[in-house]
Amino acid sequence: MAKKGKKYREAVKLYDKQELMDVKEAIETCLKVATAKFDETIELHIRLGVDSRHADQQVRGAIVLPHGTGKTKKVLVITKGDKEKEAQEAGADYVGAEDMIEKIQKENWFDFDVLIATPDMMGLVGRLGKVLGPKGLMPNPKSGTVTPNVGKAVEEVKAGKVEYRLDKANIIHIPIGKKSFGAEKLEENLTALMEAVVKAKPAAAKGKYLRSITITPTMGPGVKINPIKFSV
């Protein structure tokens, strides 16, 4: 196991790592242990009582956080015709069709964070499934990245839209802002995200849905949040 740095070890002494805190206290503690010299990203990790191996227990969606994430995302839109202009006017960083597909295939080009496509272009985009899928870049209707309304989709991403989904361990990992946001804005982002995840509870989910909630800065230790406030 990797040895933790001195700052990390000192931060752990500031609180009880096993304590389940309310949201406000957990965020304040997280900010206290975020001692790196840069503006650390604050992340939320939610372990759910579902089995992601079953299609009817998938938890996936997207939400525009009230205060964004503090990071500007580069957006690629795969579309044609009038939709190209719509995407450009909305602030897309790259817009194209076959040319962009070819660029990804031949140049292994991935200078973008989000890929949005109109439904008519998914036949083309589908060819890139093997390279886009592992990177989490494959467009999906559930996350709003396969849509005829490309202008709105681009604007939402630029405004701070984030996608959440389970990993193989049934955990959602997602940024909710930067340390510089302060406790109030981080709490509003966290609450909005938790409400979306709770609302997305699959009908097939049995037993306790919210197993654990942890908030953590980029370089610091995690702080546990009592799931009872959000329990369903």
Coordinates of N, CA and C in Angstrom, one line a residue:
M1 N 0.8 -1.2 0.0 CA 0.0 0.0 0.0 C 0.9 1.3 0.0
A2 N 0.6 2.2 -0.8 CA 1.4 3.5 -0.9 C 1.4 4.2 0.4
K3 N 2.5 4.7 0.8 CA 2.6 5.5 2.0 C 2.1 6.9 1.8
K4 N 1.2 7.3 2.8 CA 0.6 8.6 2.7 C 1.6 9.7 3.1
G5 N 1.5 10.9 2.4 CA 2.4 12.0 2.7 C 2.1 12.6 4.1
K6 N 3.0 13.5 4.5 CA 3.0 14.1 5.8 C 1.7 15.0 6.0
K7 N 1.3 15.7 5.0 CA 0.1 16.6 5.0 C -1.1 15.8 5.2
Y8 N -1.2 14.6 4.5 CA -2.3 13.7 4.6 C -2.4 13.2 6.0
R9 N -1.3 12.7 6.5 CA -1.3 12.1 7.9 C -1.7 13.2 8.9
E10 N -1.3 14.4 8.7 CA -1.7 15.5 9.7 C -3.2 15.8 9.5
A11 N -3.7 15.8 8.3 CA -5.1 16.1 8.1 C -6.0 15.0 8.7
V12 N -5.6 13.8 8.7 CA -6.4 12.7 9.3 C -6.6 12.9 10.8
K13 N -5.6 13.5 11.4 CA -5.7 13.7 12.9 C -6.7 14.8 13.3
L14 N -7.2 15.6 12.3 CA -8.1 16.7 12.6 C -9.6 16.2 12.9
Y15 N -9.9 15.0 12.6 CA -11.3 14.5 12.8 C -11.3 13.0 12.9
D16 N -12.4 12.4 13.2 CA -12.6 11.0 13.3 C -13.1 10.5 11.9
K17 N -12.2 9.7 11.3 CA -12.5 9.2 9.9 C -13.7 8.3 9.8
Q18 N -14.1 7.7 11.0 CA -15.3 6.8 11.0 C -16.6 7.5 11.3
E19 N -16.5 8.8 11.7 CA -17.8 9.5 12.1 C -18.6 9.8 10.9
L20 N -19.9 9.6 11.0 CA -20.9 10.0 10.0 C -21.4 11.4 10.3
M21 N -21.0 12.3 9.5 CA -21.3 13.7 9.7 C -22.5 14.2 8.9
D22 N -23.2 15.3 9.4 CA -24.2 15.9 8.5 C -23.5 16.6 7.4
V23 N -24.3 17.0 6.4 CA -23.7 17.6 5.2 C -22.8 18.8 5.4
K24 N -23.3 19.7 6.2 CA -22.6 21.0 6.5 C -21.3 20.7 7.2
E25 N -21.3 19.9 8.2 CA -20.1 19.6 9.0 C -19.1 18.9 8.1
A26 N -19.6 17.9 7.3 CA -18.7 17.1 6.4 C -18.0 18.0 5.4
I27 N -18.7 19.0 4.8 CA -18.1 19.9 3.8 C -17.1 20.8 4.5
E28 N -17.4 21.3 5.7 CA -16.5 22.2 6.4 C -15.2 21.4 6.8
T29 N -15.4 20.2 7.2 CA -14.2 19.3 7.5 C -13.4 19.0 6.3
C30 N -14.1 18.7 5.2 CA -13.4 18.5 3.9 C -12.5 19.7 3.5
L31 N -13.1 20.9 3.6 CA -12.3 22.1 3.3 C -11.1 22.3 4.2
K32 N -11.3 21.9 5.4 CA -10.2 22.0 6.4 C -9.0 21.1 6.1
V33 N -9.3 19.9 5.6 CA -8.3 19.0 5.3 C -7.7 19.1 3.9
A34 N -8.3 20.0 3.1 CA -7.8 20.3 1.7 C -6.7 21.3 1.8
T35 N -5.5 20.8 2.1 CA -4.3 21.7 2.4 C -3.3 21.9 1.3
A36 N -3.6 21.3 0.1 CA -2.7 21.5 -1.0 C -2.6 22.9 -1.5
K37 N -1.5 23.3 -2.2 CA -1.3 24.7 -2.6 C -2.1 25.1 -3.8
F38 N -2.8 24.2 -4.4 CA -3.6 24.5 -5.6 C -5.1 24.4 -5.2
D39 N -6.0 24.9 -6.1 CA -7.4 24.9 -5.8 C -8.0 23.5 -6.0
E40 N -8.0 22.7 -5.0 CA -8.4 21.3 -5.1 C -9.8 21.1 -5.5
T41 N -10.0 20.0 -6.3 CA -11.4 19.6 -6.7 C -12.0 18.8 -5.5
I42 N -13.3 19.1 -5.2 CA -14.0 18.4 -4.2 C -14.8 17.3 -4.9
E43 N -14.7 16.1 -4.5 CA -15.4 15.0 -5.2 C -16.3 14.3 -4.2
L44 N -17.4 13.7 -4.8 CA -18.4 13.0 -4.0 C -18.3 11.5 -4.5
H45 N -18.3 10.6 -3.5 CA -18.3 9.2 -3.9 C -19.5 8.5 -3.2
I46 N -20.4 8.0 -4.0 CA -21.7 7.4 -3.4 C -21.7 5.9 -3.8
R47 N -21.7 5.1 -2.7 CA -21.8 3.7 -2.9 C -23.3 3.3 -2.8
L48 N -23.8 2.6 -3.8 CA -25.2 2.3 -3.8 C -25.5 0.8 -3.6
G49 N -26.6 0.5 -3.1 CA -27.0 -0.9 -2.9 C -27.8 -1.5 -4.1
V50 N -27.1 -1.5 -5.2 CA -27.6 -2.0 -6.5 C -26.5 -2.9 -7.1
D51 N -26.9 -3.6 -8.1 CA -25.9 -4.5 -8.8 C -25.8 -4.0 -10.3
S52 N -24.8 -3.3 -10.6 CA -24.6 -2.7 -11.9 C -24.5 -3.7 -13.0
R53 N -24.4 -5.0 -12.7 CA -24.3 -6.1 -13.7 C -25.7 -6.3 -14.3
H54 N -26.7 -5.9 -13.7 CA -28.1 -6.1 -14.2 C -28.6 -4.8 -14.8
A55 N -29.1 -4.9 -16.0 CA -29.6 -3.7 -16.7 C -30.7 -2.9 -16.0
D56 N -31.5 -3.7 -15.3 CA -32.6 -3.0 -14.5 C -32.2 -2.4 -13.2
Q57 N -30.9 -2.4 -12.9 CA -30.4 -1.8 -11.7 C -29.3 -0.7 -12.0
Q58 N -29.2 -0.3 -13.3 CA -28.3 0.7 -13.6 C -28.7 2.1 -13.1
V59 N -27.8 2.9 -12.6 CA -28.1 4.3 -12.2 C -27.2 5.2 -13.0
R60 N -27.9 6.0 -13.9 CA -27.2 6.9 -14.8 C -28.0 8.1 -15.1
G61 N -27.4 9.2 -15.2 CA -28.1 10.4 -15.6 C -27.2 11.6 -15.6
A62 N -27.7 12.8 -15.7 CA -27.0 14.0 -15.8 C -27.7 15.1 -15.1
I63 N -27.0 16.1 -14.6 CA -27.6 17.2 -13.9 C -26.7 18.5 -14.1
V64 N -27.3 19.6 -14.3 CA -26.6 20.9 -14.3 C -26.5 21.3 -12.8
L65 N -25.3 21.3 -12.3 CA -25.0 21.7 -10.9 C -25.3 23.2 -10.8
P66 N -25.9 23.6 -9.7 CA -26.3 25.1 -9.5 C -25.1 26.0 -9.7
H67 N -23.9 25.6 -9.3 CA -22.7 26.4 -9.4 C -21.6 25.8 -10.3
G68 N -22.0 24.9 -11.1 CA -21.0 24.3 -12.0 C -20.0 23.5 -11.3
T69 N -18.9 23.1 -12.0 CA -17.8 22.3 -11.3 C -16.5 23.1 -11.2
G70 N -16.5 24.3 -11.7 CA -15.2 25.0 -11.7 C -14.3 24.7 -12.8
K71 N -14.7 23.8 -13.7 CA -13.9 23.4 -14.8 C -14.6 23.7 -16.1
T72 N -14.0 24.3 -17.1 CA -14.6 24.5 -18.4 C -14.3 23.3 -19.2
K73 N -15.4 22.6 -19.7 CA -15.2 21.4 -20.5 C -15.2 21.7 -22.0
K74 N -14.3 21.0 -22.7 CA -14.3 21.1 -24.2 C -15.3 20.2 -24.8
V75 N -16.1 20.7 -25.7 CA -17.2 20.0 -26.3 C -17.0 19.7 -27.8
L76 N -17.2 18.5 -28.2 CA -17.2 18.1 -29.6 C -18.6 17.7 -30.0
V77 N -19.1 18.3 -31.1 CA -20.5 18.0 -31.5 C -20.4 17.3 -32.9
I78 N -20.9 16.1 -33.0 CA -21.0 15.4 -34.3 C -22.4 15.6 -34.9
T79 N -22.4 16.4 -36.0 CA -23.7 16.7 -36.6 C -23.5 17.3 -38.0
K80 N -24.6 17.5 -38.7 CA -24.5 18.1 -40.1 C -25.5 19.2 -40.3
G81 N -25.4 19.9 -41.4 CA -26.4 20.9 -41.8 C -26.5 22.0 -40.8
D82 N -27.8 22.5 -40.6 CA -28.1 23.6 -39.8 C -27.7 23.4 -38.4
K83 N -27.6 22.2 -37.9 CA -27.2 21.9 -36.5 C -25.8 22.3 -36.2
E84 N -24.9 22.3 -37.3 CA -23.6 22.7 -37.1 C -23.5 24.2 -36.6
K85 N -24.2 25.0 -37.2 CA -24.3 26.4 -36.9 C -24.8 26.6 -35.5
E86 N -25.9 25.8 -35.2 CA -26.5 25.9 -33.8 C -25.5 25.5 -32.7
A87 N -24.7 24.5 -33.0 CA -23.7 24.0 -32.0 C -22.6 25.1 -31.9
Q88 N -22.2 25.7 -33.0 CA -21.1 26.7 -32.9 C -21.6 27.9 -32.1
E89 N -22.8 28.3 -32.4 CA -23.3 29.5 -31.7 C -23.5 29.3 -30.2
A90 N -23.7 28.0 -29.8 CA -23.9 27.7 -28.4 C -22.6 27.6 -27.7
G91 N -21.5 27.6 -28.4 CA -20.2 27.6 -27.8 C -19.4 26.3 -27.9
A92 N -19.8 25.4 -28.8 CA -19.1 24.1 -29.0 C -17.6 24.4 -29.4
D93 N -16.7 23.6 -28.9 CA -15.3 23.9 -29.3 C -14.9 23.3 -30.6
Y94 N -15.6 22.1 -30.9 CA -15.3 21.5 -32.2 C -16.7 21.0 -32.8
V95 N -16.9 21.1 -34.1 CA -18.1 20.7 -34.7 C -17.7 20.0 -36.0
G96 N -18.3 18.9 -36.3 CA -18.1 18.2 -37.6 C -18.8 16.9 -37.7
A97 N -18.5 16.1 -38.7 CA -19.2 14.9 -38.9 C -18.1 13.8 -39.3
E98 N -18.1 13.4 -40.5 CA -17.1 12.3 -40.9 C -15.7 12.8 -40.7
D99 N -15.4 14.1 -40.9 CA -14.0 14.6 -40.7 C -13.6 14.4 -39.2
M100 N -14.5 14.6 -38.3 CA -14.1 14.4 -36.9 C -14.0 13.0 -36.5
I101 N -14.9 12.1 -37.1 CA -14.8 10.7 -36.8 C -13.4 10.2 -37.3
E102 N -13.0 10.6 -38.5 CA -11.8 10.2 -39.1 C -10.6 10.7 -38.2
K103 N -10.7 11.9 -37.7 CA -9.6 12.4 -36.9 C -9.4 11.6 -35.6
I104 N -10.5 11.2 -35.0 CA -10.4 10.3 -33.8 C -9.8 8.9 -34.2
Q105 N -10.3 8.4 -35.3 CA -9.8 7.0 -35.7 C -8.3 7.0 -36.1
K106 N -7.9 8.0 -37.0 CA -6.6 8.0 -37.5 C -5.5 8.6 -36.7
E107 N -5.9 9.7 -35.9 CA -4.9 10.4 -35.2 C -5.0 10.1 -33.7
N108 N -6.0 9.3 -33.3 CA -6.2 9.0 -31.8 C -6.4 10.3 -31.1
W109 N -7.2 11.2 -31.6 CA -7.4 12.5 -31.1 C -8.6 12.5 -30.1
F110 N -8.3 13.0 -28.9 CA -9.3 13.1 -27.9 C -9.2 14.4 -27.1
D111 N -9.0 15.5 -27.8 CA -8.9 16.8 -27.1 C -10.3 17.4 -26.8
F112 N -11.1 16.6 -26.2 CA -12.4 17.1 -25.8 C -12.9 16.3 -24.5
D113 N -13.8 16.9 -23.8 CA -14.3 16.2 -22.5 C -15.7 15.6 -22.7
V114 N -16.4 16.1 -23.6 CA -17.8 15.7 -23.8 C -18.1 15.6 -25.3
L115 N -18.7 14.5 -25.8 CA -19.1 14.3 -27.2 C -20.6 14.3 -27.2
I116 N -21.2 15.2 -28.0 CA -22.6 15.3 -28.2 C -22.9 15.0 -29.7
A117 N -23.9 14.2 -30.0 CA -24.3 13.9 -31.3 C -25.8 13.9 -31.6
T118 N -26.1 14.3 -32.8 CA -27.6 14.2 -33.2 C -27.9 12.8 -33.5
P119 N -29.1 12.4 -33.3 CA -29.5 10.9 -33.5 C -29.1 10.4 -34.8
D120 N -29.2 11.2 -35.9 CA -28.9 10.7 -37.2 C -27.5 10.4 -37.4
M121 N -26.6 10.9 -36.5 CA -25.2 10.6 -36.7 C -24.7 9.5 -35.8
M122 N -25.6 8.8 -35.1 CA -25.1 7.7 -34.2 C -24.6 6.5 -34.9
G123 N -25.1 6.3 -36.2 CA -24.5 5.2 -37.0 C -23.0 5.4 -37.2
L124 N -22.6 6.6 -37.4 CA -21.2 6.9 -37.6 C -20.5 6.8 -36.3
V125 N -21.0 7.5 -35.2 CA -20.4 7.5 -33.9 C -20.2 6.1 -33.3
G126 N -21.2 5.2 -33.6 CA -21.2 3.9 -33.1 C -19.9 3.1 -33.5
R127 N -19.3 3.5 -34.6 CA -18.1 2.8 -35.1 C -16.9 3.0 -34.1
L128 N -17.1 4.1 -33.3 CA -16.0 4.5 -32.4 C -16.2 3.9 -31.0
G129 N -17.2 3.0 -30.8 CA -17.6 2.5 -29.5 C -16.5 2.0 -28.7
K130 N -15.6 1.2 -29.4 CA -14.5 0.6 -28.7 C -13.4 1.5 -28.1
V131 N -13.4 2.7 -28.7 CA -12.4 3.7 -28.2 C -13.1 4.8 -27.3
L132 N -14.3 5.1 -27.6 CA -15.0 6.1 -26.8 C -15.6 5.5 -25.5
G133 N -16.0 4.2 -25.6 CA -16.6 3.6 -24.4 C -15.7 3.6 -23.2
P134 N -14.5 3.0 -23.3 CA -13.6 2.9 -22.1 C -13.2 4.3 -21.5
K135 N -13.3 5.4 -22.4 CA -13.0 6.7 -21.9 C -14.2 7.4 -21.3
G136 N -15.3 6.8 -21.4 CA -16.6 7.4 -20.9 C -17.1 8.5 -21.8
L137 N -16.7 8.5 -23.1 CA -17.1 9.6 -24.0 C -18.2 9.2 -25.0
M138 N -18.7 8.0 -24.9 CA -19.8 7.6 -25.8 C -21.1 8.3 -25.5
P139 N -21.6 9.0 -26.5 CA -22.9 9.7 -26.3 C -24.0 8.8 -25.9
N140 N -24.9 9.3 -25.1 CA -26.0 8.5 -24.6 C -27.3 9.3 -24.4
P141 N -28.4 8.8 -24.8 CA -29.6 9.6 -24.6 C -30.0 9.9 -23.2
K142 N -29.6 9.0 -22.3 CA -29.9 9.2 -20.8 C -29.2 10.4 -20.2
S143 N -28.0 10.6 -20.8 CA -27.2 11.8 -20.3 C -27.4 13.0 -21.1
G144 N -28.3 13.0 -22.1 CA -28.6 14.1 -22.9 C -27.6 14.5 -23.9
T145 N -26.6 13.5 -24.2 CA -25.6 13.8 -25.2 C -25.9 13.2 -26.6
V146 N -27.1 12.5 -26.7 CA -27.6 12.2 -28.0 C -29.0 12.9 -28.1
T147 N -29.0 14.0 -28.9 CA -30.1 14.9 -28.9 C -30.2 15.7 -30.2
P148 N -31.4 16.0 -30.7 CA -31.5 16.9 -31.8 C -31.3 18.4 -31.3
N149 N -31.4 18.6 -30.0 CA -31.2 20.0 -29.5 C -29.8 20.2 -29.1
V150 N -28.9 20.3 -30.1 CA -27.5 20.3 -29.7 C -27.1 21.7 -29.1
G151 N -27.8 22.8 -29.5 CA -27.5 24.1 -28.8 C -27.7 24.0 -27.4
K152 N -28.8 23.5 -26.9 CA -29.2 23.4 -25.5 C -28.2 22.5 -24.8
A153 N -27.9 21.4 -25.4 CA -27.0 20.4 -24.8 C -25.6 21.0 -24.6
V154 N -25.1 21.8 -25.5 CA -23.8 22.5 -25.4 C -23.8 23.5 -24.3
E155 N -24.9 24.3 -24.2 CA -25.0 25.3 -23.2 C -25.0 24.7 -21.8
E156 N -25.7 23.6 -21.7 CA -25.8 22.9 -20.4 C -24.4 22.4 -19.9
V157 N -23.7 21.8 -20.8 CA -22.4 21.3 -20.5 C -21.5 22.5 -20.1
K158 N -21.5 23.6 -20.8 CA -20.7 24.7 -20.5 C -21.2 25.4 -19.2
A159 N -22.4 25.2 -18.8 CA -22.9 25.8 -17.5 C -22.6 24.9 -16.3
G160 N -22.1 23.7 -16.5 CA -21.7 22.9 -15.4 C -22.4 21.6 -15.3
K161 N -22.9 21.1 -16.4 CA -23.6 19.8 -16.4 C -22.6 18.6 -16.2
V162 N -23.0 17.7 -15.3 CA -22.2 16.6 -15.0 C -23.0 15.3 -15.2
E163 N -22.3 14.3 -15.6 CA -22.9 13.0 -15.8 C -22.5 12.1 -14.7
Y164 N -23.5 11.3 -14.1 CA -23.2 10.4 -13.1 C -23.6 9.0 -13.5
R165 N -22.8 8.0 -13.1 CA -23.1 6.6 -13.5 C -22.2 5.7 -12.6
L166 N -22.7 4.5 -12.4 CA -22.0 3.5 -11.6 C -20.7 3.0 -12.2
D167 N -19.8 2.7 -11.3 CA -18.6 1.9 -11.8 C -18.9 0.4 -11.5
K168 N -17.9 -0.4 -11.7 CA -18.1 -1.9 -11.5 C -18.3 -2.2 -10.0
A169 N -17.9 -1.3 -9.2 CA -18.1 -1.6 -7.7 C -19.3 -0.9 -7.2
N170 N -20.2 -0.5 -8.1 CA -21.5 0.2 -7.7 C -21.3 1.5 -7.0
I171 N -20.3 2.2 -7.4 CA -20.0 3.5 -6.8 C -20.0 4.6 -7.9
I172 N -20.6 5.7 -7.5 CA -20.6 6.9 -8.4 C -19.5 7.8 -7.9
H173 N -18.6 8.2 -8.8 CA -17.5 9.2 -8.4 C -17.8 10.5 -9.2
I174 N -17.9 11.6 -8.6 CA -18.2 12.8 -9.4 C -17.8 14.1 -8.7
P175 N -17.2 15.0 -9.5 CA -16.7 16.3 -8.9 C -17.9 17.2 -8.6
I176 N -17.9 17.9 -7.5 CA -19.0 18.8 -7.2 C -18.5 20.3 -7.0
G177 N -17.3 20.5 -7.4 CA -16.8 21.9 -7.4 C -15.3 22.0 -6.9
K178 N -14.9 23.2 -6.6 CA -13.6 23.5 -6.2 C -13.6 23.9 -4.7
K179 N -12.4 23.8 -4.1 CA -12.3 24.3 -2.7 C -12.7 25.8 -2.6
S180 N -12.3 26.5 -3.6 CA -12.5 28.0 -3.6 C -14.0 28.3 -3.7
F181 N -14.9 27.4 -4.0 CA -16.3 27.6 -4.0 C -16.8 28.0 -2.6
G182 N -16.2 27.5 -1.6 CA -16.7 27.7 -0.2 C -17.8 26.7 0.1
A183 N -18.1 26.6 1.4 CA -19.0 25.6 1.9 C -20.5 25.7 1.4
E184 N -21.0 26.9 1.3 CA -22.4 27.1 0.9 C -22.6 26.6 -0.5
K185 N -21.8 27.0 -1.5 CA -22.0 26.6 -2.9 C -21.8 25.1 -3.0
L186 N -20.8 24.5 -2.3 CA -20.5 23.1 -2.4 C -21.7 22.3 -1.8
E187 N -22.3 22.8 -0.8 CA -23.5 22.2 -0.2 C -24.7 22.2 -1.1
E188 N -24.9 23.3 -1.8 CA -26.0 23.3 -2.8 C -25.7 22.4 -4.0
N189 N -24.5 22.3 -4.4 CA -24.2 21.4 -5.5 C -24.4 19.9 -5.1
L190 N -23.9 19.6 -3.9 CA -24.0 18.3 -3.3 C -25.4 17.8 -3.2
T191 N -26.2 18.7 -2.6 CA -27.6 18.4 -2.4 C -28.4 18.2 -3.7
A192 N -28.1 19.0 -4.7 CA -28.7 18.9 -6.0 C -28.4 17.5 -6.6
L193 N -27.1 17.1 -6.5 CA -26.7 15.9 -7.1 C -27.3 14.7 -6.3
M194 N -27.3 14.7 -5.0 CA -27.9 13.6 -4.2 C -29.4 13.5 -4.5
E195 N -30.1 14.6 -4.7 CA -31.5 14.5 -5.0 C -31.7 13.8 -6.3
A196 N -30.8 14.1 -7.3 CA -30.9 13.4 -8.6 C -30.7 11.9 -8.5
V197 N -29.6 11.6 -7.8 CA -29.3 10.1 -7.6 C -30.4 9.4 -6.9
V198 N -31.0 10.0 -5.9 CA -32.1 9.3 -5.2 C -33.3 9.2 -6.1
K199 N -33.6 10.2 -6.9 CA -34.7 10.1 -7.8 C -34.5 9.1 -8.9
A200 N -33.2 8.8 -9.2 CA -32.9 7.8 -10.2 C -32.9 6.3 -9.7
K201 N -33.3 6.1 -8.5 CA -33.3 4.8 -7.9 C -34.1 3.8 -8.7
P202 N -33.5 2.7 -9.2 CA -34.2 1.8 -10.0 C -35.3 1.1 -9.2
A203 N -36.4 0.7 -9.9 CA -37.5 0.0 -9.3 C -37.0 -1.4 -8.8
A204 N -36.0 -1.9 -9.5 CA -35.5 -3.3 -9.1 C -34.6 -3.3 -7.9
A205 N -34.2 -2.1 -7.4 CA -33.3 -2.0 -6.3 C -33.9 -2.5 -5.0
K206 N -33.3 -3.4 -4.3 CA -33.8 -3.9 -3.1 C -32.9 -3.6 -1.9
G207 N -33.5 -3.4 -0.7 CA -32.7 -3.2 0.5 C -32.3 -1.7 0.6
K208 N -31.2 -1.5 1.3 CA -30.7 -0.1 1.5 C -30.1 0.4 0.2
Y209 N -30.6 1.5 -0.3 CA -30.1 2.1 -1.5 C -28.8 2.9 -1.4
L210 N -28.8 3.8 -0.4 CA -27.6 4.6 -0.2 C -26.7 3.9 0.9
R211 N -25.7 3.2 0.5 CA -24.8 2.5 1.4 C -23.8 3.4 2.1
S212 N -23.2 4.3 1.3 CA -22.2 5.2 1.9 C -22.0 6.4 1.1
I213 N -21.7 7.6 1.7 CA -21.5 8.8 1.0 C -20.2 9.4 1.6
T214 N -19.2 9.7 0.7 CA -18.0 10.2 1.2 C -17.6 11.5 0.3
I215 N -17.1 12.5 1.0 CA -16.7 13.7 0.3 C -15.2 13.8 0.5
T216 N -14.4 14.1 -0.6 CA -13.0 14.2 -0.5 C -12.3 15.2 -1.4
P217 N -11.3 15.9 -0.9 CA -10.5 16.8 -1.7 C -9.5 16.0 -2.6
T218 N -9.0 16.6 -3.6 CA -8.0 15.9 -4.5 C -6.9 15.2 -3.7
M219 N -6.3 15.9 -2.8 CA -5.1 15.4 -2.1 C -5.3 14.9 -0.7
G220 N -6.5 15.1 -0.2 CA -6.8 14.9 1.2 C -7.6 13.6 1.5
P221 N -7.8 13.3 2.8 CA -8.6 12.1 3.1 C -10.1 12.4 3.0
G222 N -10.8 11.3 2.9 CA -12.3 11.3 2.8 C -13.0 11.6 4.1
V223 N -14.2 12.2 4.0 CA -15.0 12.5 5.1 C -16.4 11.9 4.9
K224 N -16.9 11.1 5.8 CA -18.1 10.4 5.6 C -19.3 11.2 6.0
I225 N -20.3 11.1 5.1 CA -21.6 11.8 5.3 C -22.7 10.8 5.8
N226 N -23.5 11.2 6.7 CA -24.6 10.3 7.1 C -25.6 10.3 6.0
P227 N -25.9 9.1 5.5 CA -26.8 9.0 4.3 C -28.3 9.2 4.7
I228 N -28.5 9.2 6.0 CA -29.9 9.2 6.5 C -30.7 10.4 5.9
K229 N -30.1 11.6 5.8 CA -30.8 12.7 5.2 C -31.4 12.5 3.9
F230 N -30.7 11.7 3.1 CA -31.1 11.5 1.7 C -31.8 10.1 1.5
S231 N -31.9 9.3 2.5 CA -32.3 7.9 2.4 C -33.8 7.8 1.9
V232 N -34.0 6.8 1.1 CA -35.3 6.5 0.5 C -35.8 5.1 0.8

